[in-house]
């Protein structure tokens, strides 16, 4: 009997040594809710020593606990209490625990019921939990970063995408569905869905550009029109960068999409304005030359010359553009025009020459 007691004591010592060595918290709780075991890991995580909790319950009011959404964790809802009531284990329950210092620690809890032979009612529950506070901090930081990115994308009228070349799997940000004028509830993010969203006239050229870029591992740089439901015109631009594996082979692309409709409209308006200006410039009867001022009037470079000027001076526009006035008109100083040019260039005033 003495030897048996020694063996039991040695076994208990090994058990306690293991419990005190691991960093996870371990609690043994009776069917009445009384705490029977509270290891060193539990002391560190809860900030409470075993001497202050043995014989107490985990639902004490001075141990405030919360759900992930910040709401109060009621005592009856604690994983250990639910396991004692139902006889079923709980897995990966997340709980926020306030230490006596006021610091909030987040833990991941698992419970297992303990049964006596021939009994369906637990006589105790074993509770293990790990400190995931740092993980939650990183998770929240990531969520905040994603929220800021979403706001930035919405402000820029843009979206992001990922394309795995090996699986053809696509990942789209929420903004892409709106840009592509697709219903996110009825559309799967895919290469094929993207192609169908492209205006028919642009599909062939855009797909050829993407296939060529991906085949040689180059950056994707494309523009296209969207098949909008209201038949309005929408221009998009996408840039995609290749991602390499350890062997240097392209396995996926990460990219962005921007709505460039306003830019395209501005370019169109500018082209129309330029066309009107060019038509007026070339058809007025007076000769007109346009110069670029260099070094605050030290030189003047021909920028443009209209048809009337060609007829009056006998010079060709192509022979003048880009050249210094001193080379083309070497007598400009003698005629007193250089001072007038400089005065106009510096003061932006108007003089009749």
Tab-separated table of C-alpha atoms in Angstrom:
chain	number	residue	atom	x	y	z
A	1	UNK	CA	0.000	0.000	0.000
A	2	UNK	CA	2.883	2.333	0.822
A	3	UNK	CA	4.443	1.658	-2.574
A	4	UNK	CA	1.092	2.278	-4.285
A	5	UNK	CA	0.754	5.627	-2.502
A	6	UNK	CA	4.271	6.582	-3.551
A	7	UNK	CA	3.448	5.719	-7.171
A	8	UNK	CA	0.279	7.769	-7.026
A	9	UNK	CA	2.156	10.700	-5.474
A	10	UNK	CA	4.873	10.498	-8.142
A	11	UNK	CA	2.248	10.386	-10.894
A	12	UNK	CA	0.482	13.395	-9.375
A	13	UNK	CA	3.759	15.287	-9.195
A	14	UNK	CA	4.433	14.582	-12.886
A	15	UNK	CA	0.917	15.726	-13.716
A	16	UNK	CA	1.365	18.975	-11.779
A	17	UNK	CA	4.790	19.579	-13.304
A	18	UNK	CA	3.324	19.290	-16.775
A	19	UNK	CA	0.460	21.633	-15.878
A	20	UNK	CA	2.830	24.254	-14.455
A	21	UNK	CA	5.204	24.016	-17.420
A	22	UNK	CA	2.847	24.640	-20.329
A	23	UNK	CA	1.973	28.241	-21.186
A	24	UNK	CA	-1.695	27.486	-21.915
A	25	UNK	CA	-4.181	27.918	-19.116
A	26	UNK	CA	-5.657	24.732	-17.635
A	27	UNK	CA	-8.637	24.724	-15.287
A	28	UNK	CA	-10.497	21.774	-13.784
A	29	UNK	CA	-14.003	22.675	-12.668
A	30	UNK	CA	-16.475	20.471	-10.749
A	31	UNK	CA	-20.118	19.959	-11.694
A	32	UNK	CA	-21.100	22.621	-9.161
A	33	UNK	CA	-18.829	25.122	-10.904
A	34	UNK	CA	-16.106	25.040	-8.225
A	35	UNK	CA	-12.549	25.510	-9.517
A	36	UNK	CA	-10.405	22.524	-8.531
A	37	UNK	CA	-7.252	23.208	-10.563
A	38	UNK	CA	-5.713	26.511	-11.751
A	39	UNK	CA	-2.270	26.238	-13.347
A	40	UNK	CA	0.534	28.774	-13.848
A	41	UNK	CA	-0.687	29.493	-17.403
A	42	UNK	CA	-4.116	30.446	-16.041
A	43	UNK	CA	-2.476	32.695	-13.423
A	44	UNK	CA	-0.512	34.559	-16.122
A	45	UNK	CA	-3.437	34.984	-18.488
A	46	UNK	CA	-6.058	35.968	-15.892
A	47	UNK	CA	-3.608	37.865	-13.704
A	48	UNK	CA	-4.945	36.020	-10.642
A	49	UNK	CA	-3.060	33.514	-8.473
A	50	UNK	CA	-4.392	30.016	-7.780
A	51	UNK	CA	-4.722	30.781	-4.055
A	52	UNK	CA	-7.350	33.410	-4.864
A	53	UNK	CA	-9.513	31.228	-7.108
A	54	UNK	CA	-9.445	27.620	-5.902
A	55	UNK	CA	-12.929	26.914	-4.569
A	56	UNK	CA	-14.431	29.840	-6.507
A	57	UNK	CA	-16.322	29.756	-9.840
A	58	UNK	CA	-15.319	31.180	-13.238
A	59	UNK	CA	-18.548	33.194	-13.321
A	60	UNK	CA	-17.590	35.511	-10.454
A	61	UNK	CA	-18.869	39.046	-11.052
A	62	UNK	CA	-15.438	40.555	-10.421
A	63	UNK	CA	-14.107	38.645	-13.456
A	64	UNK	CA	-15.838	40.526	-16.259
A	65	UNK	CA	-15.768	38.674	-19.572
A	66	UNK	CA	-17.023	39.765	-23.007
A	67	UNK	CA	-17.862	38.415	-26.445
A	68	UNK	CA	-15.948	39.542	-29.544
A	69	UNK	CA	-18.612	42.144	-30.250
A	70	UNK	CA	-18.046	43.657	-26.798
A	71	UNK	CA	-21.279	42.366	-25.228
A	72	UNK	CA	-21.220	40.794	-21.756
A	73	UNK	CA	-20.531	37.069	-21.441
A	74	UNK	CA	-23.307	35.821	-19.135
A	75	UNK	CA	-22.255	33.169	-16.603
A	76	UNK	CA	-24.593	30.528	-18.010
A	77	UNK	CA	-23.071	31.030	-21.447
A	78	UNK	CA	-19.494	30.324	-20.390
A	79	UNK	CA	-18.136	27.335	-22.344
A	80	UNK	CA	-17.422	25.386	-19.126
A	81	UNK	CA	-20.963	25.878	-17.835
A	82	UNK	CA	-22.475	24.853	-21.162
A	83	UNK	CA	-20.350	21.711	-21.209
A	84	UNK	CA	-21.470	20.813	-17.678
A	85	UNK	CA	-25.115	21.374	-18.663
A	86	UNK	CA	-25.051	19.550	-22.006
A	87	UNK	CA	-22.220	17.043	-21.644
A	88	UNK	CA	-20.874	18.291	-24.964
A	89	UNK	CA	-17.407	19.775	-25.542
A	90	UNK	CA	-16.928	23.343	-26.759
A	91	UNK	CA	-14.308	24.167	-29.358
A	92	UNK	CA	-12.473	27.398	-30.199
A	93	UNK	CA	-14.696	29.745	-28.210
A	94	UNK	CA	-13.319	33.311	-28.155
A	95	UNK	CA	-13.643	35.272	-24.921
A	96	UNK	CA	-12.314	38.589	-23.692
A	97	UNK	CA	-11.152	38.578	-20.051
A	98	UNK	CA	-10.381	41.675	-17.975
A	99	UNK	CA	-7.483	41.260	-15.572
A	100	UNK	CA	-7.605	42.975	-12.152
A	101	UNK	CA	-5.285	45.621	-13.637
A	102	UNK	CA	-7.950	46.445	-16.208
A	103	UNK	CA	-5.996	44.988	-19.134
A	104	UNK	CA	-8.093	43.046	-21.633
A	105	UNK	CA	-6.812	39.601	-22.669
A	106	UNK	CA	-8.356	37.516	-25.423
A	107	UNK	CA	-8.416	33.729	-25.060
A	108	UNK	CA	-9.355	30.767	-27.233
A	109	UNK	CA	-11.181	28.186	-25.112
A	110	UNK	CA	-11.729	24.427	-25.482
A	111	UNK	CA	-13.641	22.284	-22.982
A	112	UNK	CA	-14.078	18.537	-22.451
A	113	UNK	CA	-16.593	16.898	-20.085
A	114	UNK	CA	-15.411	14.247	-17.620
A	115	UNK	CA	-17.709	11.290	-16.864
A	116	UNK	CA	-17.752	8.587	-14.219
A	117	UNK	CA	-18.273	5.042	-15.514
A	118	UNK	CA	-21.890	4.280	-16.356
A	119	UNK	CA	-22.909	7.957	-16.051
A	120	UNK	CA	-24.118	10.392	-18.711
A	121	UNK	CA	-23.752	13.410	-16.473
A	122	UNK	CA	-20.372	15.140	-16.258
A	123	UNK	CA	-18.849	15.252	-12.795
A	124	UNK	CA	-16.319	17.862	-13.949
A	125	UNK	CA	-15.065	19.761	-16.966
A	126	UNK	CA	-11.496	20.257	-18.184
A	127	UNK	CA	-10.876	23.702	-19.640
A	128	UNK	CA	-7.852	24.668	-21.727
A	129	UNK	CA	-7.264	28.091	-23.221
A	130	UNK	CA	-4.513	29.997	-24.981
A	131	UNK	CA	-3.751	33.714	-24.977
A	132	UNK	CA	-4.556	35.133	-28.437
A	133	UNK	CA	-4.348	38.814	-27.459
A	134	UNK	CA	-1.527	39.529	-29.894
A	135	UNK	CA	-3.354	37.703	-32.669
A	136	UNK	CA	-6.482	39.793	-31.997
A	137	UNK	CA	-4.402	42.965	-32.046
A	138	UNK	CA	-2.960	42.052	-35.428
A	139	UNK	CA	-6.401	40.980	-36.654
A	140	UNK	CA	-7.932	44.314	-35.640
A	141	UNK	CA	-5.024	46.209	-37.192
A	142	UNK	CA	-5.579	44.271	-40.423
A	143	UNK	CA	-9.304	45.034	-40.352
A	144	UNK	CA	-8.581	48.728	-39.858
A	145	UNK	CA	-6.086	48.628	-42.713
A	146	UNK	CA	-8.628	46.897	-44.950
A	147	UNK	CA	-11.260	49.471	-43.979
A	148	UNK	CA	-8.904	52.327	-44.855
A	149	UNK	CA	-8.029	50.612	-48.141
A	150	UNK	CA	-11.720	50.181	-48.938
A	151	UNK	CA	-12.336	53.882	-48.267
A	152	UNK	CA	-9.372	54.817	-50.455
A	153	UNK	CA	-10.568	52.552	-53.277
A	154	UNK	CA	-14.076	53.980	-53.075
A	155	UNK	CA	-12.705	57.518	-53.116
A	156	UNK	CA	-10.488	56.682	-56.103
A	157	UNK	CA	-13.300	54.797	-57.851
A	158	UNK	CA	-11.027	51.759	-58.013
A	159	UNK	CA	-10.842	48.072	-57.116
A	160	UNK	CA	-8.278	45.306	-56.701
A	161	UNK	CA	-7.961	41.798	-58.117
A	162	UNK	CA	-5.843	38.657	-57.868
A	163	UNK	CA	-5.487	36.026	-60.590
A	164	UNK	CA	-3.880	32.620	-59.941
A	165	UNK	CA	-2.516	31.324	-63.242
A	166	UNK	CA	-2.277	27.711	-62.051
A	167	UNK	CA	-5.852	27.389	-60.796
A	168	UNK	CA	-7.432	30.279	-62.760
A	169	UNK	CA	-8.935	31.387	-59.447
A	170	UNK	CA	-9.866	35.067	-59.189
A	171	UNK	CA	-10.288	37.215	-56.081
A	172	UNK	CA	-12.050	40.565	-56.497
A	173	UNK	CA	-12.570	43.397	-54.067
A	174	UNK	CA	-16.187	44.479	-53.595
A	175	UNK	CA	-15.577	47.593	-55.696
A	176	UNK	CA	-14.847	45.562	-58.842
A	177	UNK	CA	-18.407	44.269	-59.122
A	178	UNK	CA	-19.661	47.841	-59.232
A	179	UNK	CA	-17.016	48.891	-61.752
A	180	UNK	CA	-17.812	45.890	-63.957
A	181	UNK	CA	-21.558	46.533	-63.472
A	182	UNK	CA	-22.049	42.972	-62.208
A	183	UNK	CA	-24.279	41.648	-59.419
A	184	UNK	CA	-22.028	40.203	-56.668
A	185	UNK	CA	-24.820	37.896	-55.510
A	186	UNK	CA	-25.168	36.276	-58.924
A	187	UNK	CA	-21.642	36.557	-60.319
A	188	UNK	CA	-18.619	34.442	-59.468
A	189	UNK	CA	-15.287	36.242	-59.527
A	190	UNK	CA	-13.598	34.667	-62.531
A	191	UNK	CA	-11.626	35.408	-65.666
A	192	UNK	CA	-14.670	34.473	-67.737
A	193	UNK	CA	-16.975	36.839	-65.805
A	194	UNK	CA	-14.511	39.662	-66.385
A	195	UNK	CA	-14.389	38.940	-70.136
A	196	UNK	CA	-18.178	39.017	-70.387
A	197	UNK	CA	-18.231	42.436	-68.716
A	198	UNK	CA	-16.074	43.920	-71.503
A	199	UNK	CA	-17.656	45.711	-74.450
A	200	UNK	CA	-17.806	43.328	-77.405
A	201	UNK	CA	-15.720	45.611	-79.622
A	202	UNK	CA	-12.879	45.608	-77.051
A	203	UNK	CA	-12.897	41.975	-75.933
A	204	UNK	CA	-10.553	40.479	-78.520
A	205	UNK	CA	-7.827	43.119	-78.225
A	206	UNK	CA	-7.954	43.207	-74.410
A	207	UNK	CA	-7.851	39.420	-74.019
A	208	UNK	CA	-4.965	39.172	-76.489
A	209	UNK	CA	-3.017	41.753	-74.486
A	210	UNK	CA	-3.631	39.888	-71.213
A	211	UNK	CA	-2.723	36.491	-72.663
A	212	UNK	CA	0.467	37.847	-74.207
A	213	UNK	CA	1.542	39.579	-70.965
A	214	UNK	CA	0.876	36.490	-68.843
A	215	UNK	CA	2.659	34.182	-71.300
A	216	UNK	CA	5.890	36.187	-71.111
A	217	UNK	CA	5.564	37.290	-67.481
A	218	UNK	CA	5.192	40.995	-68.214
A	219	UNK	CA	3.045	43.611	-66.482
A	220	UNK	CA	-0.561	43.808	-67.634
A	221	UNK	CA	-1.527	47.272	-68.853
A	222	UNK	CA	-4.941	47.532	-70.511
A	223	UNK	CA	-7.924	49.815	-71.070
A	224	UNK	CA	-11.440	48.894	-72.152
A	225	UNK	CA	-15.105	49.826	-72.198
A	226	UNK	CA	-17.656	48.093	-69.974
A	227	UNK	CA	-20.912	46.399	-70.952
A	228	UNK	CA	-23.038	48.597	-68.694
A	229	UNK	CA	-26.650	47.693	-67.978
A	230	UNK	CA	-27.848	51.202	-68.779
A	231	UNK	CA	-25.750	51.290	-71.986
A	232	UNK	CA	-23.789	54.299	-70.712
A	233	UNK	CA	-20.113	54.560	-71.617
A	234	UNK	CA	-17.623	53.581	-68.925
A	235	UNK	CA	-13.881	53.267	-69.462
A	236	UNK	CA	-11.686	51.199	-67.150
A	237	UNK	CA	-7.934	50.847	-66.874
A	238	UNK	CA	-6.133	47.939	-65.208
A	239	UNK	CA	-2.543	47.397	-64.161
A	240	UNK	CA	-1.382	43.945	-63.024
A	241	UNK	CA	2.006	42.951	-61.659
A	242	UNK	CA	3.326	39.368	-62.006
A	243	UNK	CA	4.168	37.453	-58.813
A	244	UNK	CA	7.047	34.973	-58.997
A	245	UNK	CA	7.570	31.693	-57.141
A	246	UNK	CA	10.894	30.441	-55.758
A	247	UNK	CA	11.873	29.255	-59.249
A	248	UNK	CA	11.299	32.670	-60.766
A	249	UNK	CA	8.168	31.572	-62.636
A	250	UNK	CA	5.014	33.688	-62.774
A	251	UNK	CA	2.250	32.049	-60.738
A	252	UNK	CA	-0.216	34.873	-60.222
A	253	UNK	CA	-0.996	38.526	-60.885
A	254	UNK	CA	-2.012	41.233	-58.438
A	255	UNK	CA	-3.674	44.259	-59.944
A	256	UNK	CA	-5.863	47.324	-59.669
A	257	UNK	CA	-8.696	48.687	-61.797
A	258	UNK	CA	-9.539	52.381	-62.108
A	259	UNK	CA	-12.539	54.124	-63.628
A	260	UNK	CA	-11.021	56.484	-66.211
A	261	UNK	CA	-14.273	57.605	-67.812
A	262	UNK	CA	-13.776	61.224	-66.759
A	263	UNK	CA	-10.218	61.210	-68.050
A	264	UNK	CA	-11.318	59.774	-71.381
A	265	UNK	CA	-14.054	62.383	-71.680
A	266	UNK	CA	-11.540	65.111	-70.835
A	267	UNK	CA	-9.160	63.756	-73.499
A	268	UNK	CA	-11.995	63.759	-76.010
A	269	UNK	CA	-12.939	67.335	-75.116
A	270	UNK	CA	-9.307	68.395	-75.331
A	271	UNK	CA	-8.925	66.758	-78.747
A	272	UNK	CA	-12.053	68.512	-80.002
A	273	UNK	CA	-10.824	71.807	-78.577
A	274	UNK	CA	-7.413	71.299	-80.128
A	275	UNK	CA	-9.044	70.527	-83.456
A	276	UNK	CA	-11.086	73.740	-83.297
A	277	UNK	CA	-8.021	75.732	-82.298
A	278	UNK	CA	-5.942	74.197	-85.077
A	279	UNK	CA	-8.631	74.935	-87.626
A	280	UNK	CA	-8.876	78.572	-86.513
A	281	UNK	CA	-5.105	78.962	-86.202
A	282	UNK	CA	-4.457	77.681	-89.700
A	283	UNK	CA	-7.223	79.624	-91.437
A	284	UNK	CA	-6.896	83.138	-90.084
A	285	UNK	CA	-5.353	85.559	-92.597
A	286	UNK	CA	-2.781	87.059	-90.243
A	287	UNK	CA	0.554	85.355	-89.763
A	288	UNK	CA	0.932	83.963	-86.208
A	289	UNK	CA	3.993	82.516	-84.538
A	290	UNK	CA	4.025	80.977	-81.048
A	291	UNK	CA	7.234	80.873	-79.033
A	292	UNK	CA	8.435	79.176	-75.852
A	293	UNK	CA	10.305	81.543	-73.511
A	294	UNK	CA	13.681	80.158	-72.383
A	295	UNK	CA	15.667	81.367	-69.349
A	296	UNK	CA	13.544	84.432	-68.656
A	297	UNK	CA	13.860	85.767	-72.198
A	298	UNK	CA	17.418	84.808	-73.076
A	299	UNK	CA	16.035	82.824	-75.975
A	300	UNK	CA	12.730	82.094	-77.726
A	301	UNK	CA	11.981	78.754	-79.383
A	302	UNK	CA	9.450	78.374	-82.172
A	303	UNK	CA	6.521	76.264	-80.968
A	304	UNK	CA	4.042	76.794	-83.802
A	305	UNK	CA	3.619	78.750	-87.054
A	306	UNK	CA	0.384	79.034	-89.008
A	307	UNK	CA	-0.239	78.779	-92.753
A	308	UNK	CA	-0.647	82.537	-93.227
A	309	UNK	CA	2.785	82.992	-91.666
A	310	UNK	CA	4.243	80.472	-94.084
A	311	UNK	CA	2.788	82.377	-97.033
A	312	UNK	CA	3.878	85.791	-95.764
A	313	UNK	CA	7.424	84.851	-94.668
A	314	UNK	CA	8.113	82.080	-97.154
A	315	UNK	CA	9.111	79.714	-94.332
A	316	UNK	CA	7.834	76.204	-93.702
A	317	UNK	CA	6.439	75.430	-90.256
A	318	UNK	CA	8.395	72.175	-90.015
A	319	UNK	CA	11.651	74.079	-90.640
A	320	UNK	CA	10.955	76.482	-87.745
A	321	UNK	CA	9.405	74.478	-84.901
A	322	UNK	CA	11.961	73.687	-82.199
A	323	UNK	CA	14.534	76.207	-83.396
A	324	UNK	CA	15.869	79.356	-81.714
A	325	UNK	CA	14.591	82.698	-82.952
A	326	UNK	CA	18.214	83.887	-83.162
A	327	UNK	CA	18.972	81.156	-85.678
A	328	UNK	CA	15.853	81.699	-87.746
A	329	UNK	CA	15.661	85.495	-87.372
A	330	UNK	CA	19.291	86.612	-86.783
A	331	UNK	CA	18.394	90.282	-87.292
A	332	UNK	CA	15.811	90.396	-84.519
A	333	UNK	CA	18.013	92.576	-82.300
A	334	UNK	CA	18.567	95.128	-85.052
A	335	UNK	CA	14.820	95.550	-85.543
A	336	UNK	CA	14.299	96.135	-81.824
A	337	UNK	CA	11.914	93.211	-81.479
A	338	UNK	CA	13.913	91.292	-78.902
A	339	UNK	CA	13.118	93.760	-76.120
A	340	UNK	CA	9.427	93.549	-76.994
A	341	UNK	CA	9.538	89.749	-76.898
A	342	UNK	CA	11.230	89.798	-73.506
A	343	UNK	CA	8.763	92.306	-72.134
A	344	UNK	CA	5.863	90.137	-73.250
A	345	UNK	CA	7.460	87.009	-71.874
A	346	UNK	CA	8.216	88.519	-68.453
A	347	UNK	CA	5.121	90.588	-67.845
A	348	UNK	CA	2.649	88.508	-69.884
A	349	UNK	CA	1.448	91.791	-71.367
A	350	UNK	CA	0.047	92.300	-74.855
A	351	UNK	CA	1.765	94.392	-77.474
A	352	UNK	CA	1.064	94.745	-81.112
A	353	UNK	CA	4.106	93.705	-83.156
